[in-house]
Short mmCIF file of C-alpha atoms in Angstrom, two decimals:
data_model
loop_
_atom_site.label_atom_id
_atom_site.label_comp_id
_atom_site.label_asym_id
_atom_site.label_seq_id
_atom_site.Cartn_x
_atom_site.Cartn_y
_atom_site.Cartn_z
CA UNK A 1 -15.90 13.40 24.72
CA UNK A 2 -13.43 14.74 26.31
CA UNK A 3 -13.43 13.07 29.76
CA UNK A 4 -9.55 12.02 29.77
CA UNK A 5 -9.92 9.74 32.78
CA UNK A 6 -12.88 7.89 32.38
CA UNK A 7 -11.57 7.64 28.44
CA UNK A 8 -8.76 5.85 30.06
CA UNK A 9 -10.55 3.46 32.53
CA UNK A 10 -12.91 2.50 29.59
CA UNK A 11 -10.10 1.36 27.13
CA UNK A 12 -8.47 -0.61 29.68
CA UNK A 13 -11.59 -2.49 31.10
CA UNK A 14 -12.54 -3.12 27.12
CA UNK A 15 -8.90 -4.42 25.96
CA UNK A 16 -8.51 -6.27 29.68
CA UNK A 17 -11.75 -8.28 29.36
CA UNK A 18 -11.09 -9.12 25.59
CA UNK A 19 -7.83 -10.96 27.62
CA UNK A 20 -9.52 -12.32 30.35
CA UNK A 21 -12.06 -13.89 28.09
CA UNK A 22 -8.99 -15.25 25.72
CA UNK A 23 -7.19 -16.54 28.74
CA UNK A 24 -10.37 -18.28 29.83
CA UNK A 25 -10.71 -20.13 26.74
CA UNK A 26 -6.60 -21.32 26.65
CA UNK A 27 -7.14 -22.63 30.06
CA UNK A 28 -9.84 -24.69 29.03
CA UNK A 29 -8.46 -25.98 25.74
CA UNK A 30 -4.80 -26.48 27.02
CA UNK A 31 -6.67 -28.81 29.91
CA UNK A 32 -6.62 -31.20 26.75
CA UNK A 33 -3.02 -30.96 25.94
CA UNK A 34 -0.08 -33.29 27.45
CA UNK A 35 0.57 -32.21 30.87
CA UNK A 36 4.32 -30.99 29.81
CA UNK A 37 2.85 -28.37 27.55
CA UNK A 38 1.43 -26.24 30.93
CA UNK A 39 5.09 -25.26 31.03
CA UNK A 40 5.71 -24.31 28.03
CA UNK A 41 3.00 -21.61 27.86
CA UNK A 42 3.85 -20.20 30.97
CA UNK A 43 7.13 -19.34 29.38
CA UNK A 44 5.93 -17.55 26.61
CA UNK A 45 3.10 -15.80 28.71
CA UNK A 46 5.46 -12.83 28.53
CA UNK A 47 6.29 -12.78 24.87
CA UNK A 48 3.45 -13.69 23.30
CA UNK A 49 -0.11 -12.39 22.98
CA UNK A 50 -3.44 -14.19 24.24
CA UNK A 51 -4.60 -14.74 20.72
CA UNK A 52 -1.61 -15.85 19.85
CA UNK A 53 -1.05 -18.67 22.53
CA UNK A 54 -4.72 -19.52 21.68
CA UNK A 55 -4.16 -20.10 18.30
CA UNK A 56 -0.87 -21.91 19.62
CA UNK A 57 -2.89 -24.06 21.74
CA UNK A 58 -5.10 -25.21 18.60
CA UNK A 59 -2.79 -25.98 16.96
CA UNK A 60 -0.86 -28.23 19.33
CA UNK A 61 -4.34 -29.70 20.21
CA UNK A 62 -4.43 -31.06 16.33
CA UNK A 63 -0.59 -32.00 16.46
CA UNK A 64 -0.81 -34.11 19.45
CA UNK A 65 -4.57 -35.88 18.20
CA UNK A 66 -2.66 -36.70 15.32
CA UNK A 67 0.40 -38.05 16.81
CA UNK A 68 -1.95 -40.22 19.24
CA UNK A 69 -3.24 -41.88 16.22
CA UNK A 70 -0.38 -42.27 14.17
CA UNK A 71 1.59 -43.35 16.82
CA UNK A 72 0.86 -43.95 19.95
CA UNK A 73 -2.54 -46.03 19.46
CA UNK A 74 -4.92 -43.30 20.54
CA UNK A 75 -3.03 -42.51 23.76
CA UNK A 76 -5.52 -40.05 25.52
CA UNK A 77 -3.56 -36.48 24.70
CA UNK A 78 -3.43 -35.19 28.13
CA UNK A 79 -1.25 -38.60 29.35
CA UNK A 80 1.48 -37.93 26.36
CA UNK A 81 4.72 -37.45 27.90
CA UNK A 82 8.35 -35.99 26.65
CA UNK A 83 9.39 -40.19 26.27
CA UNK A 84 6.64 -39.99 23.89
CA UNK A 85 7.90 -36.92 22.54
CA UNK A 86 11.21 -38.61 22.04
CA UNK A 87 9.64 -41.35 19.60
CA UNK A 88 8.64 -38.24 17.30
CA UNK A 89 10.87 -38.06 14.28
CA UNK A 90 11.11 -35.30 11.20
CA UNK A 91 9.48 -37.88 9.12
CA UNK A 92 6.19 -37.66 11.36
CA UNK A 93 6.32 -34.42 11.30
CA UNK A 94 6.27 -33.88 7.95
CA UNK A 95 3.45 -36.51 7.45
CA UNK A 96 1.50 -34.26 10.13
CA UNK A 97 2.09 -31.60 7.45
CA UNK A 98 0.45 -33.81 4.62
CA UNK A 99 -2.63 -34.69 7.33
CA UNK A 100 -3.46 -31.27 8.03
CA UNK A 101 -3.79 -30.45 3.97
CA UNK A 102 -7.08 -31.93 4.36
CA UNK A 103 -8.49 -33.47 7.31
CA UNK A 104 -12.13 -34.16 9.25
CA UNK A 105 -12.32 -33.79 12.52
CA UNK A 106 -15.99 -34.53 14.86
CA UNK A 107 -17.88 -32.21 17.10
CA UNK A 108 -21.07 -33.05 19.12
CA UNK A 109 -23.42 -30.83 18.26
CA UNK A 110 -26.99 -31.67 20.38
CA UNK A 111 -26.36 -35.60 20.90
CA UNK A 112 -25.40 -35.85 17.29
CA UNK A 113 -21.68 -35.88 15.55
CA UNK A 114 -20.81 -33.95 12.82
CA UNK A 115 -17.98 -33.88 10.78
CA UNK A 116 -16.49 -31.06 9.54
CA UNK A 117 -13.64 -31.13 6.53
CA UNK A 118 -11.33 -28.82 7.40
CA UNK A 119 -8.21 -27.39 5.19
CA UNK A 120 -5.07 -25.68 5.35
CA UNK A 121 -2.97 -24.08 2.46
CA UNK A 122 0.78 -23.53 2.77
CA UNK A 123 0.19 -20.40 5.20
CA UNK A 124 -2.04 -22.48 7.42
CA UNK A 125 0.92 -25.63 7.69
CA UNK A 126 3.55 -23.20 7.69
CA UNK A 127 1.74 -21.37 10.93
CA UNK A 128 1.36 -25.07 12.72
CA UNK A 129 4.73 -26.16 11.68
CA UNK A 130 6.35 -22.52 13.33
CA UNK A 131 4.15 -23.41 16.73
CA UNK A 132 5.42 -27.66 16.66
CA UNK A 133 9.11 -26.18 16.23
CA UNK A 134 8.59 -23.68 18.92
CA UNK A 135 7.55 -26.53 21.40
CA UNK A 136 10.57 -28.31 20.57
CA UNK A 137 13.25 -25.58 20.64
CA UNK A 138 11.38 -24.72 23.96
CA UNK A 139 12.43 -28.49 25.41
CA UNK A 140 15.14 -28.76 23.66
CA UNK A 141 17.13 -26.01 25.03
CA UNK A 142 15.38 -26.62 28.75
CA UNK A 143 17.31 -30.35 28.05
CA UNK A 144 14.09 -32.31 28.59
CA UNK A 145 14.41 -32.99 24.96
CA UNK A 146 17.60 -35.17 23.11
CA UNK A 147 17.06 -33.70 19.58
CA UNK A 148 15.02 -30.68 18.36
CA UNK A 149 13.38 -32.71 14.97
CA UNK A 150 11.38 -30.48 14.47
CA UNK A 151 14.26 -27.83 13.43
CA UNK A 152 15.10 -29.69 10.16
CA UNK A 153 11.48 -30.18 8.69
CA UNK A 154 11.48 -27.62 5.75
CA UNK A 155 8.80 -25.00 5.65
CA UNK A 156 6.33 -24.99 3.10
CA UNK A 157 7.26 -22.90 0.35
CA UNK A 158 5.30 -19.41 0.65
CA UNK A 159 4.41 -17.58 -2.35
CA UNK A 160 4.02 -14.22 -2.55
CA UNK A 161 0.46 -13.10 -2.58
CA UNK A 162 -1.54 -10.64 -4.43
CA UNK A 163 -2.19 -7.48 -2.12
CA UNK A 164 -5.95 -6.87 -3.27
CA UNK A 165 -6.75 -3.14 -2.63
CA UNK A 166 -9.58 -0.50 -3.69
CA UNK A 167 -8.48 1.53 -6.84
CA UNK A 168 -9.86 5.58 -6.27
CA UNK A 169 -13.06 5.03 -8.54
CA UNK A 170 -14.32 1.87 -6.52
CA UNK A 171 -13.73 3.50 -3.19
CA UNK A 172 -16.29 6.09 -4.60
CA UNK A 173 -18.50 3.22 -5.35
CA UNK A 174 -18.20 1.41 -2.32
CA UNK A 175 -19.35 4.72 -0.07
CA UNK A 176 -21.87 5.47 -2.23
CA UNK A 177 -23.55 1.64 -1.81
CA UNK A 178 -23.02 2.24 1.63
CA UNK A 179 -24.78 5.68 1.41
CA UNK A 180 -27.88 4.48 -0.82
CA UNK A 181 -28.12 1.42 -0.11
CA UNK A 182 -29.67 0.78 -3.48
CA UNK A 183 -28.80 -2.60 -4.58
CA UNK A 184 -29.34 -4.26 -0.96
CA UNK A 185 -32.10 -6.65 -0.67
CA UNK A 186 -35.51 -5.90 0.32
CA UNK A 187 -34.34 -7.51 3.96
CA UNK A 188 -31.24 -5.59 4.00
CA UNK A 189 -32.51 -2.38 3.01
CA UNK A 190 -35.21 -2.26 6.27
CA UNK A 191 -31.88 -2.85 8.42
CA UNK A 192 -30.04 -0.40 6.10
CA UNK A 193 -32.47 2.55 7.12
CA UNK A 194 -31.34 2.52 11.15
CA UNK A 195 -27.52 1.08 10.11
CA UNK A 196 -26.78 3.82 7.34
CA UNK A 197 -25.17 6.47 9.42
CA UNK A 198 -22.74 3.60 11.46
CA UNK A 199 -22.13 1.81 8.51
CA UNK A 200 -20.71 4.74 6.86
CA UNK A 201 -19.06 5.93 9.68
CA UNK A 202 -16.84 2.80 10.10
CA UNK A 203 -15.93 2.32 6.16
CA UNK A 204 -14.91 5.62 5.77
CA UNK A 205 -13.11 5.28 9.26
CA UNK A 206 -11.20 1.98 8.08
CA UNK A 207 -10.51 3.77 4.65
CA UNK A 208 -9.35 7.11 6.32
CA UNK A 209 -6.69 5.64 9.19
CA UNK A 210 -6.38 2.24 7.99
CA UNK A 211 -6.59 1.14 11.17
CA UNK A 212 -7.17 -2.64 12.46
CA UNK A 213 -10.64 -3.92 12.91
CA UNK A 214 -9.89 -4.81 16.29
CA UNK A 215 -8.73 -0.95 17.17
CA UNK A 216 -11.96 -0.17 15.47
CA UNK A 217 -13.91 -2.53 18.02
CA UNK A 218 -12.23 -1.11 20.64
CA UNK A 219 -12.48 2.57 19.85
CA UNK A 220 -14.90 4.31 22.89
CA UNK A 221 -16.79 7.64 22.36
CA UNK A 222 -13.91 9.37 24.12
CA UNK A 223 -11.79 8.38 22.18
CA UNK A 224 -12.64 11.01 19.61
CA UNK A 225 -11.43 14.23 19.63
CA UNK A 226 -13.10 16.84 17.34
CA UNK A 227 -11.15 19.53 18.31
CA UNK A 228 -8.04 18.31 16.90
CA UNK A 229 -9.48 15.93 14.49
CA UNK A 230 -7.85 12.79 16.52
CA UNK A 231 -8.73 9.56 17.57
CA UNK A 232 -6.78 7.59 20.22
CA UNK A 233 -6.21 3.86 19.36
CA UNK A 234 -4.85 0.54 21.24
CA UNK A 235 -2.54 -1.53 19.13
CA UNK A 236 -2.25 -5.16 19.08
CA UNK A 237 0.27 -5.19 21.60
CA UNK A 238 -1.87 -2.85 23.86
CA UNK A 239 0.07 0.49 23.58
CA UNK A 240 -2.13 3.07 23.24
CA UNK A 241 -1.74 5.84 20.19
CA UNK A 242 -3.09 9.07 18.65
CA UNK A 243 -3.76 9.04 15.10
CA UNK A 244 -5.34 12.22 13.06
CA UNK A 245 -8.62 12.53 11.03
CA UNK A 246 -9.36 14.26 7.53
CA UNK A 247 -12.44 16.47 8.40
CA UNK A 248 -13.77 14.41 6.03
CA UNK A 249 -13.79 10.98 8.19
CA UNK A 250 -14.42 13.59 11.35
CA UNK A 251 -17.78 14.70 9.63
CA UNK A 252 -19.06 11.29 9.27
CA UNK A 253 -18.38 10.35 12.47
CA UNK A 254 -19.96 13.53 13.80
CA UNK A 255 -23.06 12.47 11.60
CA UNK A 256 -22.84 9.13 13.18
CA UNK A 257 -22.31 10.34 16.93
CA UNK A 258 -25.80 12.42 16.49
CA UNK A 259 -27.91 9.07 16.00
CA UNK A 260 -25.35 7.38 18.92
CA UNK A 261 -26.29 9.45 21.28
CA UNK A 262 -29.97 9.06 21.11
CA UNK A 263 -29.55 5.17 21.70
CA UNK A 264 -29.76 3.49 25.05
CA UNK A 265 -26.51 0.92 25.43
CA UNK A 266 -27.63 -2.16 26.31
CA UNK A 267 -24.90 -2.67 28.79
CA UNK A 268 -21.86 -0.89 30.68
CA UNK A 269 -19.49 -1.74 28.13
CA UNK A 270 -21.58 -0.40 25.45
CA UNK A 271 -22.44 2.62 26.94
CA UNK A 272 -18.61 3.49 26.22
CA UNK A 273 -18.31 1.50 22.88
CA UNK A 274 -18.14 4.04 20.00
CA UNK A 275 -19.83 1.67 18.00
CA UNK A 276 -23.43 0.08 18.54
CA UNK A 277 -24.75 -3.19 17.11
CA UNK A 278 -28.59 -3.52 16.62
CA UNK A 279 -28.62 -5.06 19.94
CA UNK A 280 -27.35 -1.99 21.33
CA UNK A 281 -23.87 -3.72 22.24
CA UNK A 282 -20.35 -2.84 21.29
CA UNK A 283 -20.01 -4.27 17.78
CA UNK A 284 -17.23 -7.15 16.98
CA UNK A 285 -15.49 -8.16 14.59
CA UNK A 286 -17.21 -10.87 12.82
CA UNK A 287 -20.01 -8.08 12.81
CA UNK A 288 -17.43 -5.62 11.01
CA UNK A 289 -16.27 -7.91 8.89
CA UNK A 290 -19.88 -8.93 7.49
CA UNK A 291 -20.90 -5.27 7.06
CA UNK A 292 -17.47 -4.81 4.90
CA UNK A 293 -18.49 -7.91 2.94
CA UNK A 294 -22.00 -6.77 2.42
CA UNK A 295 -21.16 -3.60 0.54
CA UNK A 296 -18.15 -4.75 -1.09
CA UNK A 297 -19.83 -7.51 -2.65
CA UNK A 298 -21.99 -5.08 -4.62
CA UNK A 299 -19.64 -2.40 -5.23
CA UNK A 300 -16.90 -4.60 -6.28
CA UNK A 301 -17.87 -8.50 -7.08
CA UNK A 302 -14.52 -9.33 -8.66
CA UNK A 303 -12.51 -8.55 -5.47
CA UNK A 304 -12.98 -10.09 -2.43
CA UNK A 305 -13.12 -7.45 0.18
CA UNK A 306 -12.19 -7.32 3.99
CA UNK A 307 -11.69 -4.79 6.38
CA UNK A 308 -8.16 -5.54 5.60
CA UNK A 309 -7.95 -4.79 2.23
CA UNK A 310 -9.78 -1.48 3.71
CA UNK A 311 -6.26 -1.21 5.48
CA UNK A 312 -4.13 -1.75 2.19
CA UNK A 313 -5.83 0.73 0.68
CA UNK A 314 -5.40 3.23 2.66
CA UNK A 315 -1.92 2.09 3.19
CA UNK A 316 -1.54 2.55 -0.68
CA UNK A 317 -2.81 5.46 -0.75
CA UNK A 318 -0.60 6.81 1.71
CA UNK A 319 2.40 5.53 0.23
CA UNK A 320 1.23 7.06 -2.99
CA UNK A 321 0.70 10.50 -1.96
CA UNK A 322 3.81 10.87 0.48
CA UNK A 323 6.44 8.45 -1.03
CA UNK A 324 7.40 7.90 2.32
CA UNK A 325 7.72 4.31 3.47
CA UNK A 326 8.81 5.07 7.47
CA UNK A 327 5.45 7.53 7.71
CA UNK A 328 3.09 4.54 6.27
CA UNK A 329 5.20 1.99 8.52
CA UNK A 330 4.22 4.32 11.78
CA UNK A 331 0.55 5.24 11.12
CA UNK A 332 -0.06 1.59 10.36
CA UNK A 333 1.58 0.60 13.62
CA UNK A 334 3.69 -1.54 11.87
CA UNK A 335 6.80 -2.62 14.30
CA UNK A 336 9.19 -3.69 11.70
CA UNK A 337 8.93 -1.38 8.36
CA UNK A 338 10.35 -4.59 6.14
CA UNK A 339 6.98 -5.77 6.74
CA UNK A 340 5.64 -2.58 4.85
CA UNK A 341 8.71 -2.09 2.42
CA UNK A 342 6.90 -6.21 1.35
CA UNK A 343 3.52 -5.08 1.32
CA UNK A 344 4.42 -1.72 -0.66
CA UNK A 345 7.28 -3.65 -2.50
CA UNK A 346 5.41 -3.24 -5.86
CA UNK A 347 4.91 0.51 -5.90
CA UNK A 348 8.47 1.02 -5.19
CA UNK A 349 9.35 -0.29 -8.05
CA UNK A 350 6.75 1.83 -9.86
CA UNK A 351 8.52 4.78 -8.54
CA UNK A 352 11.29 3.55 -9.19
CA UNK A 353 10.40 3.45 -12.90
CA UNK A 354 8.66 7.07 -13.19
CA UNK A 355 12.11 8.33 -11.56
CA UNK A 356 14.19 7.28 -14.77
CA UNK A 357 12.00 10.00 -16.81
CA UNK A 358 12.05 12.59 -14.43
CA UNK A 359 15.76 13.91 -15.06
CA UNK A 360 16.70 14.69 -18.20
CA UNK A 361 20.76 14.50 -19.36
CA UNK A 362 20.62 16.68 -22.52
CA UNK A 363 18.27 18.94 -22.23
CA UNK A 364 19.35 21.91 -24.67
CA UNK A 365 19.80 19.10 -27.57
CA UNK A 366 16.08 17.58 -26.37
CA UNK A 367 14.62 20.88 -26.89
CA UNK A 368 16.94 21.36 -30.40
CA UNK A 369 15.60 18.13 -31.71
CA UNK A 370 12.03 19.65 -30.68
CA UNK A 371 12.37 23.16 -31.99
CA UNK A 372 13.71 21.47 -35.67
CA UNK A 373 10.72 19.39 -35.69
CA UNK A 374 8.57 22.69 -36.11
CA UNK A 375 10.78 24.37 -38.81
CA UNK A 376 9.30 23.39 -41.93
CA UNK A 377 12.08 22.26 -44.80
CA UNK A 378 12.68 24.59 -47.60
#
């Protein structure tokens, strides 16, 4: 556990095949896209994250399908050219927008099409309007492009959304499900028997640092300290931090660490991986994410429970106990602390409120009125 070097090597092999593996899949889906576009995402290579410029390139993929039926009578997408581009106006953009709302798209699956409705809601058009205006500035300013249209196409409202987060009593109930595993099915409770001690471990991880799933997927067995109480993290943008355990979420994890050791990885990669699936494989984080779901289901049906809202809570709790918005903003790794000032927006204002009470003006004629209360009239 405390092999510095190797606890080094590890994290970087982990976080540089994650890349690899997204860079192999935007190579293969940008093969689709208008030729053009290969320029464009070797410019942003250095700004921009491998998830994100996936996500980009989905995006761009639906765009330019839909342009190639709307307008340019099913031109095959990789022949699409900046003439073409040219023809695009803010009108078809915004009729892109009303497309995506609701849209089916095939996939062969076996020799056999399916169709699959897909939808978006005004976070998912806002996202693929941001990545069609980023294409454009991109030509526009590299003057292969006349006009940047897509500048002037008005965003789709956003409204605010609800931060869902655990309240103190159903954070109890939560760890107990996970604990007793009581209310699982009959299926889930045989799993539940060899799963208990990792399940816990990563709940009351995710409730204790409020870190990412992904930072949980990446955490390796040397990454915990125990004689500090410290874990070392990588963040989204792959800088590498120390963050601090309550011996609470330490004993878990040494409760955990006692079954881990006695199981044989199933790989190289696992044999580093702090946490195991039941194929003996570094857990990921549609495998997280179901575990969260499983247990939050039971222990609270009316909210709908990810290992995000895991993050919130913690992040509320923080905020709560410390009153300090710059501390929450740096333990959650956020880069801009606006981002958590709009999260934590709401308890500010509660704050806010309790701090009228707090200081009193008068306070000899307060305590008059109060003492005359208790002197009975004669």
């Amino acid at each position: 556990m405390k092999e510095k070097n190797s606890t080094a090597n590890t994290n970087i092999n982990y976080y540089k095949q994650r890349t690899r593996e997204l860079n192999e899949k935007i190579r293969v889906a940008s093969a689709e896209l208008p030729e053009f576009c290969d320029a464009y995402f070797r410019a942003i290579s250095s700004r921009t994250s491998a998830l994100t410029r996936l996500n980009y390139v989905y995006d761009l993929k639906l765009f330019f399908e839909y342009i190639s039926d709307a307008l340019l009578d099913s031109k095959p997408m990789r022949s699409i050219t900046l003439d073409d581009m040219e023809t695009i106006t803010a009108a078809d953009i915004e009729k892109f927008l009303d497309y995506v709302s609701v849209y089916d798209r095939n996939y062969n699956y076996e020799n056999k099409t399916i169709v699959i409705t897909s939808e978006n809601g005004e976070r998912g058009k806002a996202r693929k309007l941001s990545t069609v205006r980023s294409l454009f500035k991109y030509f526009f300013k590299k003057e292969k492009l006349s006009s940047n249209v897509a500048a002037i196409v008005d965003s789709p409202k956003l409204h605010e959304k609800v931060i869902l987060r655990l309240e103190v009593d159903e954070i109890e109930k939560l760890l107990d499900e996970v604990e007793s595993g009581e209310k699982l099915t009959e299926r889930q409770k045989a799993l539940h028997r060899s799963t208990k001690k990792r399940d816990l471990a990563i709940i009351t991880l995710l409730l204790g640092t409020g870190i990412r799933v992904s930072e949980c997927v990446g955490l390796n067995v040397n990454d915990v300290n125990f004689d500090d109480n410290s874990i070392k993290i990588t963040r989204k943008g792959g800088n590498e931090v120390i963050l601090y355990i309550s011996s609470e979420v330490a004993e878990v994890l040494l409760a955990y660490l006692e079954q881990r050791n006695t199981i044989v990885p199933a790989d190289d990669d696992a044999a580093s991986a702090l946490f195991l699936s039941g194929q003996r494989k570094r857990m990921q984080q549609r495998s997280i994410q179901y575990l969260v779901q499983k247990y939050s289901r039971i222990a609270t049906p009316l909210k709908k429970i990810t290992p995000h809202k895991l993050r919130s809570t913690y992040g509320t709790n923080l905020y709560r106990q410390s009153g300090d918005i710059y501390l929450v903003a740096d333990v959650l790794g956020h880069k801009d602390v606006n981002t958590t000032k709009k999260h934590y927006a709401a308890m500010t204002e509660d704050r806010r409120k309790a701090a009228s009470q707090m200081v009193k003006l008068r306070e000899s004629r307060n305590a008059e009125e109060s003492g005359s209360k208790d002197i009975p009239e004669k």
